[in-house]
Amino acid sequence: MTTDTNAPFRCGYIAIVGRPNVGKSTLMNTLIGAKVSITSRKAQTTRHRITGIQTYDDAQLIYVDTPGFQTRHANALNKTLNKTVTNTLISSDLILFVIEAGTFGPADQQVLDLLPTEVPVLLVINKADRVKDKAVLLPFAQQVAAKFNFAAIVPVSAKLRFQLDGLEKEIKRFLPENEPIFGPDDITDRSEKFLASEIVREKLFRFVGDELPYTSTVMIEKFEQEGDLRRVFAAILVERDTHKSMIIGNKGARLKEVSTQARLDMEKLFGGPVYLEIWVKVKSGWADNEAGLRAYGYE
Ligand SMILES: Nc1nc2c(ncn2[C@@H]2O[C@H](COP(=O)(O)OP(=O)(O)OP(=O)(O)O)[C@@H](O)[C@H]2O)c(=O)[nH]1
């Protein structure tokens, strides 16, 4: 890539928003090139604010992944999530509003209604690979563009890496002139402990799937490092005994699969051997209890 050496360095925070399942985590992971945010077929898997960092000669792009807007259940957990999203948006330099090509429904509109007007918003039309007839993309884009004063519109495919260079070029245009905030090799400001919990959670969603109530959560009770070896002790908190047996599976087969796959991912990400122990614990009613949420880090 050629860069104009006289151009000032740009650096800023980019919030990624959109209804659940439009591909926000996939987009961020593809842009960053490392697996820092979990992805799953099941909606509402992302609970924590995650930053992914990409540094170029001329710019540093700091991504903030936001949880899907929660509309179905108005319990304490969801209220906490929506407040986090609003705070993230106002303190960003740029917002990527992600939608799915060819689809714009009430859930998308709901997110759009919450976007602040003082921060520039790029309309990112993801999953463009799913649209066979590319000619229909333009009228669709125009139809959505009429709903908001977008700074620019970019169709992409996060999965097939289509048009991501174009998206980055647009993003850089909207970042303020600033010195880099993070080191050139940093990809996330999240601790290994946090990443370990995200990996376990991803495997849970993958192997337990739709049977798993979204109120279950993962807590890392102990994270130790001795030379290259990491020892990770994780607890999966569920609300009922039936959820517990669902996760453990027949003769413990499911939990074993979750554990093995999570360990392999951790070894890849941390670059060394991992000893992983996972326990499933019943913790009734935690999702409705705000003090309980704070205890597990959902501030
Ligand atoms: N065909 C296609 N599928 C995609 C693309 N991007 C993401 N997906 C799929 O869409 C699904 C949801 O992707 P995620 O990245 O988890 O979506 P999200 O918006 O972060 O979801 P939440 O965490 O629920 O808010 C996954 O099955 C992805 O593989 C794309 O460009 N094309």
CSV table of C-alpha atoms and ligand atoms in Angstrom, one decimal:
chain,number,residue,atom,x,y,z
A,1,MET,CA,0.0,0.0,0.0
A,2,THR,CA,1.4,3.5,-0.8
A,3,THR,CA,1.0,6.2,1.8
A,4,ASP,CA,1.4,9.9,1.5
A,5,THR,CA,4.3,10.6,4.0
A,6,ASN,CA,3.2,14.2,4.4
A,7,ALA,CA,-0.3,13.2,5.5
A,8,PRO,CA,-0.9,13.6,9.3
A,9,PHE,CA,-1.3,10.5,11.4
A,10,ARG,CA,-4.9,9.6,12.2
A,11,CYS,CA,-6.1,7.7,15.2
A,12,GLY,CA,-9.6,7.1,16.6
A,13,TYR,CA,-12.3,4.9,18.0
A,14,ILE,CA,-14.7,3.1,15.7
A,15,ALA,CA,-17.9,1.6,17.1
A,16,ILE,CA,-19.5,-1.3,15.3
A,17,VAL,CA,-23.3,-1.4,15.8
A,18,GLY,CA,-26.1,-3.3,14.2
A,19,ARG,CA,-28.9,-5.7,15.2
A,20,PRO,CA,-27.8,-9.2,16.3
A,21,ASN,CA,-26.4,-11.6,13.7
A,22,VAL,CA,-25.6,-9.1,10.9
A,23,GLY,CA,-21.9,-10.0,11.2
A,24,LYS,CA,-20.3,-7.4,13.5
A,25,SER,CA,-17.9,-9.8,15.2
A,26,THR,CA,-17.0,-11.4,11.9
A,27,LEU,CA,-16.3,-8.0,10.4
A,28,MET,CA,-14.1,-6.9,13.2
A,29,ASN,CA,-12.1,-10.1,13.3
A,30,THR,CA,-11.5,-10.0,9.6
A,31,LEU,CA,-10.4,-6.4,9.8
A,32,ILE,CA,-8.0,-7.1,12.6
A,33,GLY,CA,-6.9,-10.5,11.3
A,34,ALA,CA,-7.0,-12.3,14.7
A,35,LYS,CA,-9.7,-13.9,16.6
A,36,VAL,CA,-10.5,-11.4,19.4
A,37,SER,CA,-14.2,-11.4,19.3
A,38,ILE,CA,-16.3,-14.5,19.4
A,39,THR,CA,-18.7,-15.4,16.5
A,40,SER,CA,-21.6,-17.8,16.5
A,41,ARG,CA,-24.7,-18.6,14.5
A,42,LYS,CA,-26.7,-17.9,17.6
A,43,ALA,CA,-27.7,-14.3,18.1
A,44,GLN,CA,-26.6,-12.2,21.1
A,45,THR,CA,-23.3,-13.9,21.8
A,46,THR,CA,-21.3,-10.7,22.3
A,47,ARG,CA,-21.7,-9.3,25.8
A,48,HIS,CA,-18.6,-7.3,26.5
A,49,ARG,CA,-17.2,-4.3,24.8
A,50,ILE,CA,-14.1,-5.5,22.9
A,51,THR,CA,-11.5,-3.4,21.2
A,52,GLY,CA,-9.5,-4.6,18.3
A,53,ILE,CA,-6.6,-2.5,17.1
A,54,GLN,CA,-5.1,-2.1,13.6
A,55,THR,CA,-2.0,0.0,13.1
A,56,TYR,CA,-0.8,1.3,9.7
A,57,ASP,CA,1.9,3.7,8.7
A,58,ASP,CA,-0.6,6.5,8.5
A,59,ALA,CA,-3.4,5.5,10.9
A,60,GLN,CA,-4.4,3.5,14.0
A,61,LEU,CA,-7.9,2.1,13.9
A,62,ILE,CA,-9.3,1.2,17.3
A,63,TYR,CA,-12.5,-0.9,17.0
A,64,VAL,CA,-15.1,-1.2,19.6
A,65,ASP,CA,-17.5,-4.1,19.2
A,66,THR,CA,-20.9,-3.6,20.8
A,67,PRO,CA,-23.4,-6.2,21.9
A,68,GLY,CA,-26.5,-6.7,19.8
A,69,PHE,CA,-29.3,-4.4,20.9
A,70,GLN,CA,-31.5,-6.4,23.2
A,71,THR,CA,-35.2,-6.0,22.5
A,72,ARG,CA,-36.8,-9.3,23.5
A,73,HIS,CA,-36.2,-9.3,27.2
A,74,ALA,CA,-36.1,-6.3,29.4
A,75,ASN,CA,-34.4,-7.7,32.4
A,76,ALA,CA,-31.5,-6.1,34.3
A,77,LEU,CA,-28.9,-7.7,32.0
A,78,ASN,CA,-30.4,-6.1,28.9
A,79,LYS,CA,-30.7,-2.6,30.4
A,80,THR,CA,-27.0,-2.8,31.3
A,81,LEU,CA,-26.2,-3.7,27.8
A,82,ASN,CA,-28.1,-0.9,26.2
A,83,LYS,CA,-26.5,1.7,28.4
A,84,THR,CA,-23.1,0.4,27.4
A,85,VAL,CA,-24.0,0.7,23.8
A,86,THR,CA,-25.1,4.3,24.1
A,87,ASN,CA,-21.9,5.3,26.0
A,88,THR,CA,-19.8,3.6,23.4
A,89,LEU,CA,-21.4,5.4,20.6
A,90,ILE,CA,-21.1,8.9,21.9
A,91,SER,CA,-17.5,8.5,22.8
A,92,SER,CA,-16.5,7.2,19.4
A,93,ASP,CA,-15.1,9.1,16.4
A,94,LEU,CA,-16.9,7.0,13.8
A,95,ILE,CA,-19.8,4.6,13.8
A,96,LEU,CA,-20.1,1.6,11.5
A,97,PHE,CA,-23.8,0.8,11.2
A,98,VAL,CA,-23.9,-2.8,9.9
A,99,ILE,CA,-26.9,-4.3,8.1
A,100,GLU,CA,-27.4,-7.4,5.9
A,101,ALA,CA,-27.6,-6.9,2.2
A,102,GLY,CA,-31.2,-7.0,1.0
A,103,THR,CA,-32.7,-6.9,4.5
A,104,PHE,CA,-33.8,-3.9,6.5
A,105,GLY,CA,-36.3,-4.7,9.2
A,106,PRO,CA,-37.8,-3.2,12.4
A,107,ALA,CA,-34.7,-4.4,14.5
A,108,ASP,CA,-32.4,-2.5,12.1
A,109,GLN,CA,-34.6,0.6,12.4
A,110,GLN,CA,-34.5,0.4,16.2
A,111,VAL,CA,-30.7,0.5,16.1
A,112,LEU,CA,-30.7,3.3,13.6
A,113,ASP,CA,-33.1,5.4,15.8
A,114,LEU,CA,-30.5,5.2,18.6
A,115,LEU,CA,-27.6,6.5,16.6
A,116,PRO,CA,-26.3,10.0,17.7
A,117,THR,CA,-26.3,12.7,14.9
A,118,GLU,CA,-23.0,14.3,16.2
A,119,VAL,CA,-20.8,11.3,15.2
A,120,PRO,CA,-20.3,10.4,11.5
A,121,VAL,CA,-22.0,7.1,10.6
A,122,LEU,CA,-20.9,4.8,7.7
A,123,LEU,CA,-23.5,2.4,6.4
A,124,VAL,CA,-21.8,-1.0,6.0
A,125,ILE,CA,-23.9,-3.4,3.9
A,126,ASN,CA,-22.5,-6.8,4.9
A,127,LYS,CA,-23.1,-10.3,3.4
A,128,ALA,CA,-23.0,-8.8,-0.1
A,129,ASP,CA,-21.9,-12.3,-1.2
A,130,ARG,CA,-25.4,-13.6,-0.5
A,131,VAL,CA,-26.9,-11.3,-3.2
A,132,LYS,CA,-26.7,-13.1,-6.5
A,133,ASP,CA,-27.9,-10.2,-8.6
A,134,LYS,CA,-25.6,-7.3,-7.7
A,135,ALA,CA,-27.8,-4.9,-9.6
A,136,VAL,CA,-30.3,-5.1,-6.7
A,137,LEU,CA,-27.7,-3.8,-4.2
A,138,LEU,CA,-27.9,-0.2,-5.5
A,139,PRO,CA,-31.6,0.4,-5.1
A,140,PHE,CA,-31.5,-1.3,-1.7
A,141,ALA,CA,-28.6,1.0,-0.6
A,142,GLN,CA,-30.5,4.0,-1.9
A,143,GLN,CA,-33.6,3.0,0.1
A,144,VAL,CA,-31.7,2.7,3.3
A,145,ALA,CA,-29.6,5.8,2.6
A,146,ALA,CA,-32.9,7.8,2.6
A,147,LYS,CA,-33.4,7.0,6.3
A,148,PHE,CA,-30.3,8.7,7.7
A,149,ASN,CA,-27.6,11.2,6.8
A,150,PHE,CA,-24.8,8.6,6.3
A,151,ALA,CA,-21.3,9.8,5.8
A,152,ALA,CA,-20.7,7.1,3.2
A,153,ILE,CA,-22.1,3.7,2.1
A,154,VAL,CA,-19.9,0.6,1.6
A,155,PRO,CA,-21.1,-2.9,0.6
A,156,VAL,CA,-18.8,-5.6,1.9
A,157,SER,CA,-18.5,-9.3,2.7
A,158,ALA,CA,-16.8,-9.8,6.0
A,159,LYS,CA,-16.7,-13.5,5.4
A,160,LEU,CA,-15.2,-13.4,1.9
A,161,ARG,CA,-13.1,-10.3,2.6
A,162,PHE,CA,-14.7,-8.4,-0.2
A,163,GLN,CA,-14.2,-4.6,-0.3
A,164,LEU,CA,-12.5,-4.5,3.1
A,165,ASP,CA,-9.7,-2.3,1.8
A,166,GLY,CA,-12.3,0.1,0.5
A,167,LEU,CA,-14.0,0.2,3.9
A,168,GLU,CA,-10.7,0.9,5.7
A,169,LYS,CA,-9.9,3.7,3.3
A,170,GLU,CA,-13.3,5.3,4.1
A,171,ILE,CA,-12.8,4.7,7.9
A,172,LYS,CA,-9.4,6.5,7.8
A,173,ARG,CA,-10.9,9.6,6.2
A,174,PHE,CA,-13.2,10.1,9.2
A,175,LEU,CA,-10.6,9.6,12.0
A,176,PRO,CA,-9.2,12.7,13.7
A,177,GLU,CA,-5.5,13.7,13.4
A,178,ASN,CA,-4.0,12.1,16.5
A,179,GLU,CA,-0.9,10.3,17.6
A,180,PRO,CA,-1.3,6.5,18.1
A,181,ILE,CA,-2.8,5.4,21.5
A,182,PHE,CA,-1.5,1.8,21.4
A,183,GLY,CA,1.7,0.1,20.4
A,184,PRO,CA,2.1,-1.0,16.8
A,185,ASP,CA,1.8,-4.7,17.6
A,186,ASP,CA,-1.2,-4.5,20.0
A,187,ILE,CA,-4.4,-6.2,18.7
A,188,THR,CA,-6.5,-5.9,21.8
A,189,ASP,CA,-6.5,-4.3,25.2
A,190,ARG,CA,-8.3,-7.3,26.7
A,191,SER,CA,-6.4,-9.5,29.0
A,192,GLU,CA,-5.7,-13.2,28.2
A,193,LYS,CA,-8.1,-14.0,31.1
A,194,PHE,CA,-10.9,-12.2,29.4
A,195,LEU,CA,-10.1,-13.8,26.0
A,196,ALA,CA,-10.1,-17.2,27.7
A,197,SER,CA,-13.6,-16.7,28.9
A,198,GLU,CA,-14.8,-15.5,25.5
A,199,ILE,CA,-13.3,-18.7,23.9
A,200,VAL,CA,-15.1,-21.0,26.4
A,201,ARG,CA,-18.3,-19.1,25.7
A,202,GLU,CA,-18.0,-19.5,22.0
A,203,LYS,CA,-17.5,-23.2,22.3
A,204,LEU,CA,-20.5,-23.4,24.6
A,205,PHE,CA,-22.7,-21.8,22.0
A,206,ARG,CA,-21.2,-23.9,19.3
A,207,PHE,CA,-21.7,-27.3,21.0
A,208,VAL,CA,-24.8,-26.7,23.1
A,209,GLY,CA,-26.4,-24.4,20.5
A,210,ASP,CA,-30.0,-23.3,20.6
A,211,GLU,CA,-30.8,-25.3,23.7
A,212,LEU,CA,-28.6,-23.1,25.8
A,213,PRO,CA,-30.4,-20.2,27.5
A,214,TYR,CA,-28.6,-17.0,26.8
A,215,THR,CA,-28.5,-16.1,30.5
A,216,SER,CA,-25.7,-18.7,31.1
A,217,THR,CA,-22.2,-17.1,31.5
A,218,VAL,CA,-18.6,-18.0,31.9
A,219,MET,CA,-16.3,-16.9,34.7
A,220,ILE,CA,-12.6,-17.5,34.9
A,221,GLU,CA,-12.0,-18.3,38.5
A,222,LYS,CA,-8.2,-18.6,38.3
A,223,PHE,CA,-5.7,-17.9,35.5
A,224,GLU,CA,-2.1,-18.7,36.2
A,225,GLN,CA,1.0,-18.7,34.0
A,226,GLU,CA,4.2,-20.6,34.7
A,227,GLY,CA,6.7,-20.1,31.9
A,228,ASP,CA,4.9,-21.0,28.7
A,229,LEU,CA,2.1,-22.9,30.4
A,230,ARG,CA,-1.2,-21.3,31.2
A,231,ARG,CA,-3.5,-22.9,33.8
A,232,VAL,CA,-7.1,-21.8,33.3
A,233,PHE,CA,-9.9,-22.7,35.8
A,234,ALA,CA,-13.3,-21.7,34.3
A,235,ALA,CA,-16.9,-21.9,35.7
A,236,ILE,CA,-20.0,-22.0,33.6
A,237,LEU,CA,-22.8,-20.4,35.5
A,238,VAL,CA,-26.3,-21.6,34.7
A,239,GLU,CA,-29.7,-20.9,36.2
A,240,ARG,CA,-31.1,-24.4,36.5
A,241,ASP,CA,-30.0,-28.0,37.2
A,242,THR,CA,-31.5,-29.0,33.8
A,243,HIS,CA,-29.2,-26.5,32.1
A,244,LYS,CA,-26.3,-28.0,33.9
A,245,SER,CA,-26.9,-31.6,32.6
A,246,MET,CA,-27.6,-30.2,29.1
A,247,ILE,CA,-24.1,-28.7,29.1
A,248,ILE,CA,-22.4,-31.7,30.6
A,249,GLY,CA,-24.1,-34.1,28.2
A,250,ASN,CA,-24.2,-37.9,28.1
A,251,LYS,CA,-21.4,-39.2,30.3
A,252,GLY,CA,-19.8,-35.7,30.2
A,253,ALA,CA,-19.2,-35.9,26.4
A,254,ARG,CA,-20.4,-32.4,25.6
A,255,LEU,CA,-18.4,-30.7,28.3
A,256,LYS,CA,-15.3,-32.6,27.2
A,257,GLU,CA,-15.8,-31.4,23.6
A,258,VAL,CA,-16.3,-27.8,24.7
A,259,SER,CA,-13.2,-28.1,26.9
A,260,THR,CA,-11.0,-29.7,24.2
A,261,GLN,CA,-11.9,-27.2,21.5
A,262,ALA,CA,-11.6,-24.2,23.9
A,263,ARG,CA,-8.1,-25.4,25.0
A,264,LEU,CA,-7.0,-25.8,21.3
A,265,ASP,CA,-8.1,-22.2,20.5
A,266,MET,CA,-6.4,-20.8,23.6
A,267,GLU,CA,-3.1,-22.6,22.7
A,268,LYS,CA,-3.3,-21.1,19.3
A,269,LEU,CA,-4.1,-17.6,20.5
A,270,PHE,CA,-1.6,-17.5,23.4
A,271,GLY,CA,1.1,-19.4,21.6
A,272,GLY,CA,1.8,-22.0,24.3
A,273,PRO,CA,0.4,-25.0,26.1
A,274,VAL,CA,-2.8,-24.6,28.2
A,275,TYR,CA,-4.2,-26.7,31.0
A,276,LEU,CA,-8.0,-26.1,31.2
A,277,GLU,CA,-10.5,-27.1,33.8
A,278,ILE,CA,-14.2,-26.3,33.4
A,279,TRP,CA,-16.9,-26.7,36.1
A,280,VAL,CA,-20.6,-26.1,35.6
A,281,LYS,CA,-22.4,-24.3,38.5
A,282,VAL,CA,-26.0,-23.5,39.1
A,283,LYS,CA,-26.5,-19.9,40.2
A,284,SER,CA,-30.2,-19.2,40.2
A,285,GLY,CA,-31.5,-15.8,39.0
A,286,TRP,CA,-28.2,-14.1,38.4
A,287,ALA,CA,-29.4,-12.3,35.2
A,288,ASP,CA,-32.1,-10.5,37.1
A,289,ASN,CA,-29.9,-9.3,39.9
A,290,GLU,CA,-27.9,-6.1,39.3
A,291,ALA,CA,-25.5,-6.7,42.2
A,292,GLY,CA,-24.9,-10.2,40.8
A,293,LEU,CA,-24.1,-8.7,37.4
A,294,ARG,CA,-21.6,-6.3,38.9
A,295,ALA,CA,-19.9,-9.2,40.7
A,296,TYR,CA,-19.4,-10.9,37.3
A,297,GLY,CA,-18.0,-7.8,35.6
A,298,TYR,CA,-21.1,-6.5,33.7
A,299,GLU,CA,-20.8,-2.9,34.8
B,1,LIG,N1,-22.7,-15.1,4.0
B,1,LIG,C1,-22.1,-14.4,4.9
B,1,LIG,N2,-22.2,-14.7,6.2
B,1,LIG,C2,-21.7,-13.8,7.1
B,1,LIG,C3,-20.9,-12.7,6.7
B,1,LIG,N3,-20.5,-12.1,7.9
B,1,LIG,C4,-20.9,-12.8,8.9
B,1,LIG,N4,-21.6,-13.9,8.5
B,1,LIG,C5,-22.3,-14.9,9.3
B,1,LIG,O1,-23.4,-14.4,10.1
B,1,LIG,C6,-23.5,-15.0,11.3
B,1,LIG,C7,-23.4,-14.0,12.5
B,1,LIG,O2,-22.1,-13.4,12.5
B,1,LIG,P1,-21.6,-12.6,13.8
B,1,LIG,O3,-20.3,-12.0,13.4
B,1,LIG,O4,-21.6,-13.5,15.0
B,1,LIG,O5,-22.7,-11.5,14.0
B,1,LIG,P2,-22.9,-10.4,15.1
B,1,LIG,O6,-23.5,-9.2,14.4
B,1,LIG,O7,-21.5,-10.1,15.8
B,1,LIG,O8,-23.9,-11.0,16.2
B,1,LIG,P3,-24.2,-10.7,17.7
B,1,LIG,O9,-23.0,-11.0,18.5
B,1,LIG,O10,-25.4,-11.6,18.0
B,1,LIG,O11,-24.6,-9.2,17.8
B,1,LIG,C8,-22.3,-16.0,11.4
B,1,LIG,O12,-22.8,-17.3,11.1
B,1,LIG,C9,-21.3,-15.5,10.3
B,1,LIG,O13,-20.6,-16.6,9.8
B,1,LIG,C10,-20.7,-12.4,5.3
B,1,LIG,O14,-20.1,-11.4,4.9
B,1,LIG,N5,-21.4,-13.3,4.5
